Short mmCIF file of C-alpha atoms in Angstrom, two decimals:
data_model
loop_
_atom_site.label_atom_id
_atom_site.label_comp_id
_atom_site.label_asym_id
_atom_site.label_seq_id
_atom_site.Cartn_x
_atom_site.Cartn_y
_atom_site.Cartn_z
CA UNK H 1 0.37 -12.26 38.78
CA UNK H 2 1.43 -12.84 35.21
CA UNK H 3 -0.93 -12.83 32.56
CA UNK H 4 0.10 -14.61 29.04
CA UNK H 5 -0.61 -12.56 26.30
CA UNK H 6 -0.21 -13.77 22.72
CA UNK H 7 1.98 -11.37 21.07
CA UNK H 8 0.58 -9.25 18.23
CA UNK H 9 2.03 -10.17 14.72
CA UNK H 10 2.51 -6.91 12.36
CA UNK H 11 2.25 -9.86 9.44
CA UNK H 12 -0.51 -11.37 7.08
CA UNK H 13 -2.71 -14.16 8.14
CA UNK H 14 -2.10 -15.50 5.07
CA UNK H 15 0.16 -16.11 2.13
CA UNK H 16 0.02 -13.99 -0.65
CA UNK H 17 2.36 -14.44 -3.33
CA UNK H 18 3.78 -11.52 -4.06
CA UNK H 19 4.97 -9.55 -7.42
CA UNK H 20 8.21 -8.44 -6.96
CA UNK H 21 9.43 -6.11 -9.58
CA UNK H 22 12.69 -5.37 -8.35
CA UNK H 23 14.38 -5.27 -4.78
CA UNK H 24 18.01 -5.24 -3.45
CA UNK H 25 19.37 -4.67 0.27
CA UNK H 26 17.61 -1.03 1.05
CA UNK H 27 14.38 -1.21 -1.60
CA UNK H 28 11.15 -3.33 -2.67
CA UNK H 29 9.35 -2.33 -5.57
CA UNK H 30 5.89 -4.71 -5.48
CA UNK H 31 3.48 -4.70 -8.60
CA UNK H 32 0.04 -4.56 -6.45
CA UNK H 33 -3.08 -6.44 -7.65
CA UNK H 34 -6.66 -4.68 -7.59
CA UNK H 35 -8.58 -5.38 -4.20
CA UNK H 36 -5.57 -5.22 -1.94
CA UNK H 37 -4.90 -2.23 0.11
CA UNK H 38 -1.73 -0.58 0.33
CA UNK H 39 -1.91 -0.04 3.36
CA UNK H 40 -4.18 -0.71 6.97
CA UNK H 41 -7.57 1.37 6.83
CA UNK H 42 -8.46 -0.57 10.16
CA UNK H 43 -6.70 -2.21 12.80
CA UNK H 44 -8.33 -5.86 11.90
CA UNK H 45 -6.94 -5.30 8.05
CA UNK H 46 -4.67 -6.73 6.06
CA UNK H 47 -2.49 -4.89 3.49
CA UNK H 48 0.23 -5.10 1.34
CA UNK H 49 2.53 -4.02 4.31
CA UNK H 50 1.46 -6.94 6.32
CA UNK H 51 1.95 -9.16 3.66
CA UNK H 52 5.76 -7.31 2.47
CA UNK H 53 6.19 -7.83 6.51
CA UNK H 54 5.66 -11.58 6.42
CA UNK H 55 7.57 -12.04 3.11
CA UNK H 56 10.69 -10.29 4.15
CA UNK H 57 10.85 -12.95 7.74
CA UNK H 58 10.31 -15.66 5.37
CA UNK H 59 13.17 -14.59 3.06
CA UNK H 60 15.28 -14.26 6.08
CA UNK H 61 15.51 -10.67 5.38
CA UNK H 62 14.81 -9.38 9.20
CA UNK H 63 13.76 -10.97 12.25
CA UNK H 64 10.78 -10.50 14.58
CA UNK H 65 13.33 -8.88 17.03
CA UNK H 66 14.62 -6.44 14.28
CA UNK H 67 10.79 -5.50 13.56
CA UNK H 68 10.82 -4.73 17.10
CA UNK H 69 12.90 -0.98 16.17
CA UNK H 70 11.86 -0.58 12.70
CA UNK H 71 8.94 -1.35 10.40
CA UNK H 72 9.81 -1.48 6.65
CA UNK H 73 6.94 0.06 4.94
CA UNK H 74 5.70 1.38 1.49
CA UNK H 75 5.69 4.80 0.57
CA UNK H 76 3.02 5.56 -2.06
CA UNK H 77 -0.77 4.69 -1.78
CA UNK H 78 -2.91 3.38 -4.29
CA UNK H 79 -6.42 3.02 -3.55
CA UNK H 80 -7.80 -0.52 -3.13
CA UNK H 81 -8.77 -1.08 -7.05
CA UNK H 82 -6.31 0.54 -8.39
CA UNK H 83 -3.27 -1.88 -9.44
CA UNK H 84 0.45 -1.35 -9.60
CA UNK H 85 3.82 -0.28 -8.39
CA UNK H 86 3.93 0.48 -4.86
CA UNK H 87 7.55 1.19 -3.23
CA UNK H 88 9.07 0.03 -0.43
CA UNK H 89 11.68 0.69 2.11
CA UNK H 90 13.74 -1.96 3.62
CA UNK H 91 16.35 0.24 5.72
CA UNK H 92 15.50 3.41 7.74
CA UNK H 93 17.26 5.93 5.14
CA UNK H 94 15.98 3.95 2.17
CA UNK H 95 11.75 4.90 3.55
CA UNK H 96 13.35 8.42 3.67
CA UNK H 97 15.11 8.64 0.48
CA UNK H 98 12.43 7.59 -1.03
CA UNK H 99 9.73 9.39 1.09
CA UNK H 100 11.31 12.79 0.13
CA UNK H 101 11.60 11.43 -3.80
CA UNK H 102 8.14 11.43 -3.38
CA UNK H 103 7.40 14.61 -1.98
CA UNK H 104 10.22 16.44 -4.26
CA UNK H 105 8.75 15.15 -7.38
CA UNK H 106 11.74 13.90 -8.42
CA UNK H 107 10.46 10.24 -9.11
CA UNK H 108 8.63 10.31 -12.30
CA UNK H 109 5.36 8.48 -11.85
CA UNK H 110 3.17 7.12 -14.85
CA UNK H 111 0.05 5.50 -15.27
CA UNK H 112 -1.99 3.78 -17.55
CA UNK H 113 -6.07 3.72 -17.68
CA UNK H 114 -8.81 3.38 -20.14
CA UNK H 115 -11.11 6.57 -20.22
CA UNK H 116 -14.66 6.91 -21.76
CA UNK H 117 -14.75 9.05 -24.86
CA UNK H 118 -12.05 10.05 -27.46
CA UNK H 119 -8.98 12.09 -26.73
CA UNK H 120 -7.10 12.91 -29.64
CA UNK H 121 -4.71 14.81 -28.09
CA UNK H 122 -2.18 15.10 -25.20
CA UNK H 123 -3.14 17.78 -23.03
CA UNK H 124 -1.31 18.95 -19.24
CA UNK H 125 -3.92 20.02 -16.93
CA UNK H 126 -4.26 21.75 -13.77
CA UNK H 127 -6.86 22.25 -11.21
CA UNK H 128 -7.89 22.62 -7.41
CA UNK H 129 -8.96 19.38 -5.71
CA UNK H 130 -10.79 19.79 -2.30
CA UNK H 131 -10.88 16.10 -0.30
CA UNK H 132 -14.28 15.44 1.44
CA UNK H 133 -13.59 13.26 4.29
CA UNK H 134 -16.41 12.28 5.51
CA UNK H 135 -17.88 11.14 2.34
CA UNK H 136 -13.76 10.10 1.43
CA UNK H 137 -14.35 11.85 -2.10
CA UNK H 138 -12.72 14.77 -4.03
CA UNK H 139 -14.31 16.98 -6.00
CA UNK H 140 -11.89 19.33 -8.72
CA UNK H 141 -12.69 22.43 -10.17
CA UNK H 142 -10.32 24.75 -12.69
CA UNK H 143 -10.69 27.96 -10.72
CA UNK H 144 -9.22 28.18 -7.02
CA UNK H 145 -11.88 28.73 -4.82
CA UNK H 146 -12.05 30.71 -1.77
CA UNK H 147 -10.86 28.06 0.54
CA UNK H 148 -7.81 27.28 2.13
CA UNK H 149 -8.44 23.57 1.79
CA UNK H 150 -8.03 23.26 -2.03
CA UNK H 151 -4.75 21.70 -3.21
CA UNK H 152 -3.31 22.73 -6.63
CA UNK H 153 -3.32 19.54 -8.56
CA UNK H 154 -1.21 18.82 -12.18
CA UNK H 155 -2.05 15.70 -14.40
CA UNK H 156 -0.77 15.70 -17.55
CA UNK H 157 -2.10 12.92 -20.46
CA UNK H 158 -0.85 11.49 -23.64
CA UNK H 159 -3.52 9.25 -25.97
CA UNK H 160 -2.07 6.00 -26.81
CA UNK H 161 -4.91 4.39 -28.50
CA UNK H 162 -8.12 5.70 -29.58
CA UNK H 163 -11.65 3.80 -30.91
CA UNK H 164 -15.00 5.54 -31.13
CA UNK H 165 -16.01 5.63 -27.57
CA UNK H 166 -12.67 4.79 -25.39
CA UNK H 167 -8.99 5.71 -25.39
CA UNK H 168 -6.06 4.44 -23.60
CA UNK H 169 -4.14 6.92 -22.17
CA UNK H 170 -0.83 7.30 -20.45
CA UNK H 171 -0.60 9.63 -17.44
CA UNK H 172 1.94 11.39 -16.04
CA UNK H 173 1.41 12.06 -12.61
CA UNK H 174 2.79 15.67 -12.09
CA UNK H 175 1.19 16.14 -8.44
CA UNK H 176 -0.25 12.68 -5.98
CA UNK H 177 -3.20 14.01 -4.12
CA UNK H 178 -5.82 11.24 -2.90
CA UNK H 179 -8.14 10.44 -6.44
CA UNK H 180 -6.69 12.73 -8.55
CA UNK H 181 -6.14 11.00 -11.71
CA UNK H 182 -9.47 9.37 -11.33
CA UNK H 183 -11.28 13.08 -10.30
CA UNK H 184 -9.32 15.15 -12.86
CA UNK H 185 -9.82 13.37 -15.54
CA UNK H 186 -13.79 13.02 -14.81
CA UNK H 187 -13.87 16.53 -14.32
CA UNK H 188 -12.45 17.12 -18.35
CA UNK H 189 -15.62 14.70 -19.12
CA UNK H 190 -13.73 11.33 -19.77
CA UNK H 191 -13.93 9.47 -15.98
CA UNK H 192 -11.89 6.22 -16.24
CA UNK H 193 -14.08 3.28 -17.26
CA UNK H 194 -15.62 1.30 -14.12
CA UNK H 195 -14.93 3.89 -11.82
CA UNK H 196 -17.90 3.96 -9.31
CA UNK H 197 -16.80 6.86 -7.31
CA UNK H 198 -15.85 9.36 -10.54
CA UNK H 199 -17.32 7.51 -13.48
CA UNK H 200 -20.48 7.08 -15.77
CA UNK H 201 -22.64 4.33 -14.25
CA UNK H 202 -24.10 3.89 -17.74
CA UNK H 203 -20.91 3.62 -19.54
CA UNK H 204 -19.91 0.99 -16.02
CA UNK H 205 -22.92 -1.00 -16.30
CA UNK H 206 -21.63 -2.00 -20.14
CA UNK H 207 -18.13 -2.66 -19.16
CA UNK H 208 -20.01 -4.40 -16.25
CA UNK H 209 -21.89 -7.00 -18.13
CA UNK H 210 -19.43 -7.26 -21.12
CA UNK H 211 -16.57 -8.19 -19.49
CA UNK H 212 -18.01 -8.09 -15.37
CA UNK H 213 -15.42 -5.31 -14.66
CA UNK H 214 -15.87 -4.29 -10.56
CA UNK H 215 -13.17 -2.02 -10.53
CA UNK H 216 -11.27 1.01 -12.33
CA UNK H 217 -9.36 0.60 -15.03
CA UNK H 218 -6.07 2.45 -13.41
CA UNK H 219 -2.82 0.68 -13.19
CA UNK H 220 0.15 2.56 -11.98
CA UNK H 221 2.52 0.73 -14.97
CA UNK H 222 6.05 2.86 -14.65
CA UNK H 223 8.02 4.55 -12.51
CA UNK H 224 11.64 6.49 -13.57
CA UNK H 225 14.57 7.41 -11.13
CA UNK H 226 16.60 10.47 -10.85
CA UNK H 227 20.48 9.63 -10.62
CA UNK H 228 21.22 8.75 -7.00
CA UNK H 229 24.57 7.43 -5.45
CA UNK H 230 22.80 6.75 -1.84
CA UNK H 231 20.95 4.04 -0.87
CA UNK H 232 18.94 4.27 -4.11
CA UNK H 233 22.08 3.78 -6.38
CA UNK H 234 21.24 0.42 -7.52
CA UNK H 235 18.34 1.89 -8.72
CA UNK H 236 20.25 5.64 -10.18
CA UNK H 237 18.81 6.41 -13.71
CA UNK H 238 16.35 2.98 -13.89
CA UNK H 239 13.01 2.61 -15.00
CA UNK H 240 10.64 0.20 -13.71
CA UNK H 241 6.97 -1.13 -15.36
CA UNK H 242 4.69 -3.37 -13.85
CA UNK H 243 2.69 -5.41 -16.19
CA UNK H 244 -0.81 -4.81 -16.83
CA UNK H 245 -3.14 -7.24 -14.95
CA UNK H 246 -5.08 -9.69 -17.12
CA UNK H 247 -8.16 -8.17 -17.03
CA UNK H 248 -7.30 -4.89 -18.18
CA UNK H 249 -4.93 -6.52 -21.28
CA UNK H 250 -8.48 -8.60 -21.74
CA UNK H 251 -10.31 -4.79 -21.98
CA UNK H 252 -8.10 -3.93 -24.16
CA UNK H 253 -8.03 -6.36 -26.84
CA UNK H 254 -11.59 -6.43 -26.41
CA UNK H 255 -12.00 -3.08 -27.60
CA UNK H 256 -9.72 -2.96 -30.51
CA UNK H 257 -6.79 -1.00 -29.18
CA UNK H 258 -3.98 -3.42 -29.86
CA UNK H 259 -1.19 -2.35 -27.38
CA UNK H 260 1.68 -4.05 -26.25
CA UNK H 261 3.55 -2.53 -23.01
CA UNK H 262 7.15 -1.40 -24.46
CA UNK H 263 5.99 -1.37 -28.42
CA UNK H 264 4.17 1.85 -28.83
CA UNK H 265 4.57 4.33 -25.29
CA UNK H 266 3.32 7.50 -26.96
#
């Protein structure tokens, strides 16, 4: 006999209004806000994919039978409390394009994030990071070790702003393993601010009960394209920032380091 089934939705059980930084016919560029994951950890959760799903059948931009053959998706991962620019493909050889951007290096990536301690100066850094999975942390150290699981990682950092106990920097994501901005740049001695993974619980538990900051302060603010004339040309030579979420602008001013996204970029 036939059994009724309802069928399974790949799309958010609710609406989320999304921040759409840019998109045309092939690619989606999303600014994503802290607490949201980028994508499904578990079958019953609900990411940004779910919720790019649900806003490209509203727009009209592909149909429940289209999402049948292919699944636009996003192609870099932030962690849950980490905001940003996450990219999407809308098309096939868009996800690649970009996909192999990714993985090329050719895609510039920046960040911004507020670190304990001064830095004075800009610095490029490399290191080893091995991933832990079971405990789903990294740990980085400046010498390889004897193991074949440690990847070589590159960060390199320019000061924007510096007080007497935090700085602003800008960071130029050279290589994207899982944590590594937040585990290389505790392993120099200056973890991001409200980092509970990587940071200083003491310096945390200030931030905490001055301004009751839960989550890092790590925003992935720009991205910059390489000339393309493919299903990226709309995009060929652009760059793209996503503004800073409240809270972290509210940081800032808080701690004297008057910086306006686009006036002073180091």
């Amino acid at each position: 006999e036939e059994v009724f089934r309802p069928v399974q939705k790949n799309t958010a059980k609710s609406k989320v209004k999304l921040n759409v930084l840019y998109e045309d016919e092939n690619v989606i560029f999303l600014n994503k806000p802290v607490g949201m994951l980028s994508q499904k950890a578990n079958r019953e959760d609900t990411s940004l994919v779910e919720y790019l799903i649900e806003y490209l059948l509203d727009s009209g931009q592909v149909t429940r039978e289209e999402l049948k053959t292919f699944h636009p998706a996003v192609c870099n991962r932030l962690d849950r409390n980490t905001s940003g620019i996450v990219a999407g493909g809308k098309t096939l050889s868009a996800l690649q394009i970009l996909n192999e951007m990714f993985r090329t290096r050719s895609l510039e990536k920046y960040y911004l994030c507020l670190v304990s301690g001064k830095i004075k100066d800009g610095q490029r850094i490399c290191g080893y990071l091995k991933k832990n999975t079971k405990t789903n942390k990294v740990s980085v150290t400046k010498e390889k070790r004897e193991t074949k699981e440690a990847l070589p990682i590159e960060t390199e950092y320019t000061p924007l702003f510096v007080s007497d106990h935090v700085t602003l920097l800008k960071v130029h994501l050279i290589t994207g393993k899982t944590h590594q901005i937040r585990a290389h740049l505790s392993s120099t001695g200056h973890p991001i601010i409200g980092d509970s993974k990587y940071g200083n619980p003491k310096v945390n538990s200030i931030f905490r009960k001055k301004y009751a900051l839960k989550y890092q302060l790590l925003h992935a603010w720009k991205m910059q394209f390489p000339k393309r004339e493919d299903a990226l040309a709309k995009v060929s030579e652009k760059e793209l920032t996503a503004p800073l979420p409240e809270g972290f602008t509210t940081i800032i001013k808080g701690e004297g380091l008057e910086w306006e996204p686009g006036i002073q970029e180091g």
